[in-house]
Short mmCIF file of C-alpha atoms in Angstrom, two decimals:
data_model
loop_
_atom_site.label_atom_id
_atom_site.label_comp_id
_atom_site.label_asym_id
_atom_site.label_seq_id
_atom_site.Cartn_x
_atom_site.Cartn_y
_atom_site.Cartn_z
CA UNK N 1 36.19 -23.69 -4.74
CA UNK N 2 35.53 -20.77 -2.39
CA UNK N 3 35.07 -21.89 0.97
CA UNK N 4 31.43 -21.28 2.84
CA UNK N 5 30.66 -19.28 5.78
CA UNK N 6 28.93 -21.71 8.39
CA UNK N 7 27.07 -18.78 10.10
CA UNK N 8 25.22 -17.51 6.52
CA UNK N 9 24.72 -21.45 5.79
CA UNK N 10 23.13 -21.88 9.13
CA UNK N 11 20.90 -18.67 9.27
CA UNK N 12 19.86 -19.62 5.76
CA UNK N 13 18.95 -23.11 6.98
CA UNK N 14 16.81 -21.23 9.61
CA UNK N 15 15.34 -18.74 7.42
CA UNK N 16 13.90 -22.01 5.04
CA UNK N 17 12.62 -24.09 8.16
CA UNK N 18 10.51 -21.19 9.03
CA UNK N 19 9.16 -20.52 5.42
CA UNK N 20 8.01 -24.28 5.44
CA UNK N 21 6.14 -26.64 8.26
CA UNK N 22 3.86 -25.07 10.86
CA UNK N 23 5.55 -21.18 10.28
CA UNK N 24 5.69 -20.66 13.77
CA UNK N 25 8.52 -22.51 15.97
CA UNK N 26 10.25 -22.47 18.92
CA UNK N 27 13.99 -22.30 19.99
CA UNK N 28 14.15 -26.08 21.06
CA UNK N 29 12.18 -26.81 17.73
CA UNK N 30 14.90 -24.76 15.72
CA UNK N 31 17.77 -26.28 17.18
CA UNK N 32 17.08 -29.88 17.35
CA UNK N 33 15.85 -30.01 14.24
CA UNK N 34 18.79 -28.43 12.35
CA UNK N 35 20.79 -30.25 15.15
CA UNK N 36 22.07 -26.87 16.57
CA UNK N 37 22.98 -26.34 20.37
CA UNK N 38 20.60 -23.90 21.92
CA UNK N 39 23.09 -20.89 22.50
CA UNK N 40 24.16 -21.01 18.74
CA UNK N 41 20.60 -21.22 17.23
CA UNK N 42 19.34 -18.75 20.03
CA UNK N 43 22.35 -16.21 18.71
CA UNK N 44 21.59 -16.64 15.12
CA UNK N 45 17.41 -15.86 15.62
CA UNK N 46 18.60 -13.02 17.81
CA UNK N 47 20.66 -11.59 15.21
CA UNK N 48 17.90 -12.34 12.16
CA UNK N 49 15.27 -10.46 14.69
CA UNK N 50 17.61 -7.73 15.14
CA UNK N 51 17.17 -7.56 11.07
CA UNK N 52 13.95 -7.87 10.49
CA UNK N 53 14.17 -11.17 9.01
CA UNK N 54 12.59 -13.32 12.02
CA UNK N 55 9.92 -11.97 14.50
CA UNK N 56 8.95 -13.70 17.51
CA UNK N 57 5.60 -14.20 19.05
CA UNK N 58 5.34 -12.47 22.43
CA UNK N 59 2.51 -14.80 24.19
CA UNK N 60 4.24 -18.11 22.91
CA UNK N 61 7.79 -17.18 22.06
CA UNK N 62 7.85 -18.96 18.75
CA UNK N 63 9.49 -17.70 15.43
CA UNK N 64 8.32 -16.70 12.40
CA UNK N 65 9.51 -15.05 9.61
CA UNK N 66 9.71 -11.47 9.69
CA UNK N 67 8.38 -8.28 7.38
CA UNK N 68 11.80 -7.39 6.22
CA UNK N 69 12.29 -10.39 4.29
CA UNK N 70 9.03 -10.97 3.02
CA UNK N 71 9.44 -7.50 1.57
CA UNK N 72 13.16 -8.10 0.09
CA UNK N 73 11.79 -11.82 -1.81
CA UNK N 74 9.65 -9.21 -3.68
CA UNK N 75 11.16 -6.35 -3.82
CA UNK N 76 13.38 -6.51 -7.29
CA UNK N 77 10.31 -7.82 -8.72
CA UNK N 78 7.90 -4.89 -7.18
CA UNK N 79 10.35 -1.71 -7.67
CA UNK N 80 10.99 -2.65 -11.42
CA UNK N 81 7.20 -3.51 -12.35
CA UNK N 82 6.02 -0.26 -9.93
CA UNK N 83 8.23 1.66 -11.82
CA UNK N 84 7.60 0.13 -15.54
CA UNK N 85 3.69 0.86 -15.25
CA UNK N 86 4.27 3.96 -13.86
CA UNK N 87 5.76 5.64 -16.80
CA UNK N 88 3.25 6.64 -18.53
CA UNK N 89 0.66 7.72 -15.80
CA UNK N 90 3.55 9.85 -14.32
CA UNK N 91 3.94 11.82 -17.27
CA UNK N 92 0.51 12.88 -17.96
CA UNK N 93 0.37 14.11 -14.17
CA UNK N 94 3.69 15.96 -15.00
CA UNK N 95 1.85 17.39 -17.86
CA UNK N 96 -1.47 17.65 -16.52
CA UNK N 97 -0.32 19.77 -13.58
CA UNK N 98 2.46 21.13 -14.62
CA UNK N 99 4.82 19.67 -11.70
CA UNK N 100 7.69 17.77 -10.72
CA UNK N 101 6.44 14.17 -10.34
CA UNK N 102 8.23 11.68 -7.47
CA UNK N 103 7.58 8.15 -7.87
CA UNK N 104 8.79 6.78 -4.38
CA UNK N 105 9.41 3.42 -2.49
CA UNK N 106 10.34 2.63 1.51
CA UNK N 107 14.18 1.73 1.45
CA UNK N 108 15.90 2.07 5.30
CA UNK N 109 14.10 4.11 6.93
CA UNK N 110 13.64 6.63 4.35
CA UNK N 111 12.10 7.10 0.74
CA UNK N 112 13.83 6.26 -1.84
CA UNK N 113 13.04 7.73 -5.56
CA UNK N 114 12.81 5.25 -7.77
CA UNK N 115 11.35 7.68 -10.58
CA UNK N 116 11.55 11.52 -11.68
CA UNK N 117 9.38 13.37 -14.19
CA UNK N 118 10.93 16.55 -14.67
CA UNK N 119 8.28 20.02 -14.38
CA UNK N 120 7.32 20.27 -18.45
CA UNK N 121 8.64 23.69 -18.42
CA UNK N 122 12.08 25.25 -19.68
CA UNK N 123 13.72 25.61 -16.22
CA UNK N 124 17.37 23.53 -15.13
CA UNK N 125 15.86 20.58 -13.47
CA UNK N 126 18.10 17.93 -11.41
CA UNK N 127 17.51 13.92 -11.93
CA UNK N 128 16.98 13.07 -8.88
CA UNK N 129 16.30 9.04 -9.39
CA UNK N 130 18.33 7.29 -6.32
CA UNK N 131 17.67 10.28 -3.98
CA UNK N 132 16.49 9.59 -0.09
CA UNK N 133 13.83 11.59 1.20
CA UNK N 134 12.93 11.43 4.89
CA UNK N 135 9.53 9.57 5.56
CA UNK N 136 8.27 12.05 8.06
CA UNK N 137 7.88 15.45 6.70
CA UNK N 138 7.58 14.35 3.11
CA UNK N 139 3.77 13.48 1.54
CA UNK N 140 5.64 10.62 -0.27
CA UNK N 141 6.73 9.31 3.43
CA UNK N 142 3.73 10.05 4.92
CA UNK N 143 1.65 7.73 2.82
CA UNK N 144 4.20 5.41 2.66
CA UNK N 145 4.11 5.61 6.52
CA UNK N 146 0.72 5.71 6.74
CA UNK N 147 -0.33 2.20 4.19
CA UNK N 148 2.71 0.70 5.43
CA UNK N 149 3.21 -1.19 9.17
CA UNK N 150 7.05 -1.90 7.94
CA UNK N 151 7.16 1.90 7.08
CA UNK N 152 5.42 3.06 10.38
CA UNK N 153 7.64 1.13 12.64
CA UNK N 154 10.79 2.74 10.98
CA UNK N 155 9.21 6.04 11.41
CA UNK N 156 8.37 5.81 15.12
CA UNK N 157 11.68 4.34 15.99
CA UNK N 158 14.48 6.52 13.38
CA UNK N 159 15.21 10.27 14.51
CA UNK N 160 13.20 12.99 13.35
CA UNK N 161 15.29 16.41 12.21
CA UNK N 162 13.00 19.42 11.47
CA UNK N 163 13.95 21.02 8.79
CA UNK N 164 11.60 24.15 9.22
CA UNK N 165 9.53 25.65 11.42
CA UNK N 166 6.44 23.51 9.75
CA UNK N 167 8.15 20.55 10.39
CA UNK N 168 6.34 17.56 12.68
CA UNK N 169 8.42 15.91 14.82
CA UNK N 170 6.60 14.57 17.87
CA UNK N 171 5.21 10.94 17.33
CA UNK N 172 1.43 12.31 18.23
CA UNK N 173 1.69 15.28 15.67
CA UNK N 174 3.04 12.62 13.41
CA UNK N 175 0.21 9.76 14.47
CA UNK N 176 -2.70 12.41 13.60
CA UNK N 177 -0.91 13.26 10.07
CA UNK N 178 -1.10 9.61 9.63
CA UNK N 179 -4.67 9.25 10.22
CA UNK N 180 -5.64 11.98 7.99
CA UNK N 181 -3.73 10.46 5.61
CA UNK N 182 -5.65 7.33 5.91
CA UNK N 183 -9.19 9.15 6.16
CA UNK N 184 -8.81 11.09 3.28
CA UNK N 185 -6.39 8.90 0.88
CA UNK N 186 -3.15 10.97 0.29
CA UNK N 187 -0.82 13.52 2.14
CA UNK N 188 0.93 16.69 2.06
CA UNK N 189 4.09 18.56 2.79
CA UNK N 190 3.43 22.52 2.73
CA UNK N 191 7.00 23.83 3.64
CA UNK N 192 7.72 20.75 6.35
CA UNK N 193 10.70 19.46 4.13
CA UNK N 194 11.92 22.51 2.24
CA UNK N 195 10.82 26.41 1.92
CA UNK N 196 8.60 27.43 -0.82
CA UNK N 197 7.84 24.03 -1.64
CA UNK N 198 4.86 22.05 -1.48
CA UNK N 199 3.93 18.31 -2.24
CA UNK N 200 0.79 16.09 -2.51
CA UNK N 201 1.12 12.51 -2.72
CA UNK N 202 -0.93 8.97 -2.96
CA UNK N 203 -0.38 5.60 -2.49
CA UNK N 204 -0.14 2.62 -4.87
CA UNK N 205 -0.81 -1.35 -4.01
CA UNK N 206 -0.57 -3.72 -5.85
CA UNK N 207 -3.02 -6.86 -6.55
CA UNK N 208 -2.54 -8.45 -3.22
CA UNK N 209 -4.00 -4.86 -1.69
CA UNK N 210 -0.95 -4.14 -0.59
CA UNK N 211 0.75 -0.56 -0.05
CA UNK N 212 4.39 -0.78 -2.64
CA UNK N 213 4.76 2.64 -3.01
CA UNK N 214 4.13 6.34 -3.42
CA UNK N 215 3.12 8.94 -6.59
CA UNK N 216 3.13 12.44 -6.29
CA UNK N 217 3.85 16.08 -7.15
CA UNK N 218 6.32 18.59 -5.98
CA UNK N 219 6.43 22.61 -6.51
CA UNK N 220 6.51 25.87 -5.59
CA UNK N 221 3.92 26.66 -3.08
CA UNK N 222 2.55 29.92 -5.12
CA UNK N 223 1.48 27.45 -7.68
CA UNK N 224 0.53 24.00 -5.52
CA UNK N 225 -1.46 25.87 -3.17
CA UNK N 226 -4.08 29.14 -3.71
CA UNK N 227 -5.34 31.04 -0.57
CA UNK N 228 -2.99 28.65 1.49
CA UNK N 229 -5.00 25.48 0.43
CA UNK N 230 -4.01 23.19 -1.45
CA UNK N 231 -5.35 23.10 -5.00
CA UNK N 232 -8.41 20.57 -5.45
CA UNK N 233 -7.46 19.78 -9.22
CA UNK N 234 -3.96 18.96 -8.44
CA UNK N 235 -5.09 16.18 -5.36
CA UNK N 236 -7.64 14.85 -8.12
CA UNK N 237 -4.90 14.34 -10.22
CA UNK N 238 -2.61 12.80 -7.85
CA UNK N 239 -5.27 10.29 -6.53
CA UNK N 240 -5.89 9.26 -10.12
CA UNK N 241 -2.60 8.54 -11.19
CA UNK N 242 -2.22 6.41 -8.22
CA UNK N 243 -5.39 4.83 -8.88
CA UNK N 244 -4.33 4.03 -12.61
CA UNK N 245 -0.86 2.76 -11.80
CA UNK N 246 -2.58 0.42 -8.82
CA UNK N 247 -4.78 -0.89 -11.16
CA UNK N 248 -1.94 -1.62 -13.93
CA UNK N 249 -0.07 -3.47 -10.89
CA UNK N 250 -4.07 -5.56 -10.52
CA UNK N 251 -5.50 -4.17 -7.79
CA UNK N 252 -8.98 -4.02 -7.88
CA UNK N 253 -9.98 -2.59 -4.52
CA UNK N 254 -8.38 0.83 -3.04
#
């Protein structure tokens, strides 16, 4: 029988004593109880906080568990039923505006596509399923960034290359991008991430109201844009497919 590592049992064993009890706990709580010296629990709940896993309370300095692994115990679950009730919706907005269609999710620090409906046209197209995107100059990222505090954190603290000269960089170019977002209820990239290309995205949550991912179109800016604005029809039809894949996933309110 393969032997255990102590430090994976023991950070496991602190992980369930703050899903259960009172939540929040201290560091002389946390060690006696699992009958750990100080130093060692101290080291492991650095370590998990370092992660994500644990987060500790400034004012009191108690423990709780922390965003990152609240999103990985539902993440399997979330990506594959996101992307299951997405099909469909996804490829009447392919067909409906005649664009590449990104369904996207936050996965370190950056977007990850977890769904591609190719432009329904006769041009060589590249699957791009499993492809990172960067959170701050895409509209997928943006929303993502925008609906979600996990998401925002990992914006404001990961580097920020500009890839063009449209490109926003500085956290307060970013932080009023992010409140438009949020005013009007989806986001766009005109020429931040790429030349000639333009996106419009939306978010989807799920029936706990919560943000678990990102829908939207990608194409050249001739045809996603007319007089340099972005096409009205094509951010109706964005919005809606979010709206029909959120309510597939049970939300009610968004």
């Amino acid at each position: 029988m393969a032997r255990s590592i102590q430090s994976l049992e023991r950070a496991a064993a602190v992980l369930r004593l703050l899903a259960g009890g009172e939540r929040r706990l201290g560091l002389s709580d946390i060690a006696s109880t699992l009958g750990l010296a100080k130093g060692t629990a101290h080291g492991l709940l650095r370590t998990l906080q370092q992660e994500g896993f644990v987060e500790q309370d400034e004012a009191s300095g108690r423990y709780q568990l922390g965003a990152e692994l609240l999103r990985l115990g539902n993440s399997y679950l979330d990506v594959h039923e996101l992307r299951a009730r997405a099909l469909v919706w996804s490829d009447d907005l392919a067909r409906s505006s005649g664009e590449a269609v990104y369904l996207g999710v936050l996965h370190h620090g950056g977007v990850l596509v977890v769904h591609h409906v190719f432009r329904p046209d006769d041009s060589r197209q590249v699957l791009e399923i499993g492809a990172m995107q960067p959170l701050h100059s895409t509209a997928v990222g943006k929303v993502l960034a925008a609906y979600d505090p996990v998401a925002h954190s990992e914006l404001v603290e990961a580097g920020r290359e500009s890839f063009t000269e449209r490109t926003v960089t500085s956290l307060a170019g970013l932080e009023e991008c992010l409140d438009l977002t949020r005013a009007r209820g989806w986001a766009s990239d005109v020429e931040e991430t790429w030349e000639g290309v333009a996106s419009i995205a939306a978010p989807i949550h799920d029936r706990r109201r919560l943000p678990v991912g990102a829908v939207g179109i990608t194409g050249a800016v001739e045809r996603v844009c007319v007089d340099g604005a972005l096409r009205p029809e094509l951010v109706a039809a964005v919005r809606d497919c979010a709206r029909a894949v959120s309510r597939d996933l049970g939300a009610s309110r968004f």
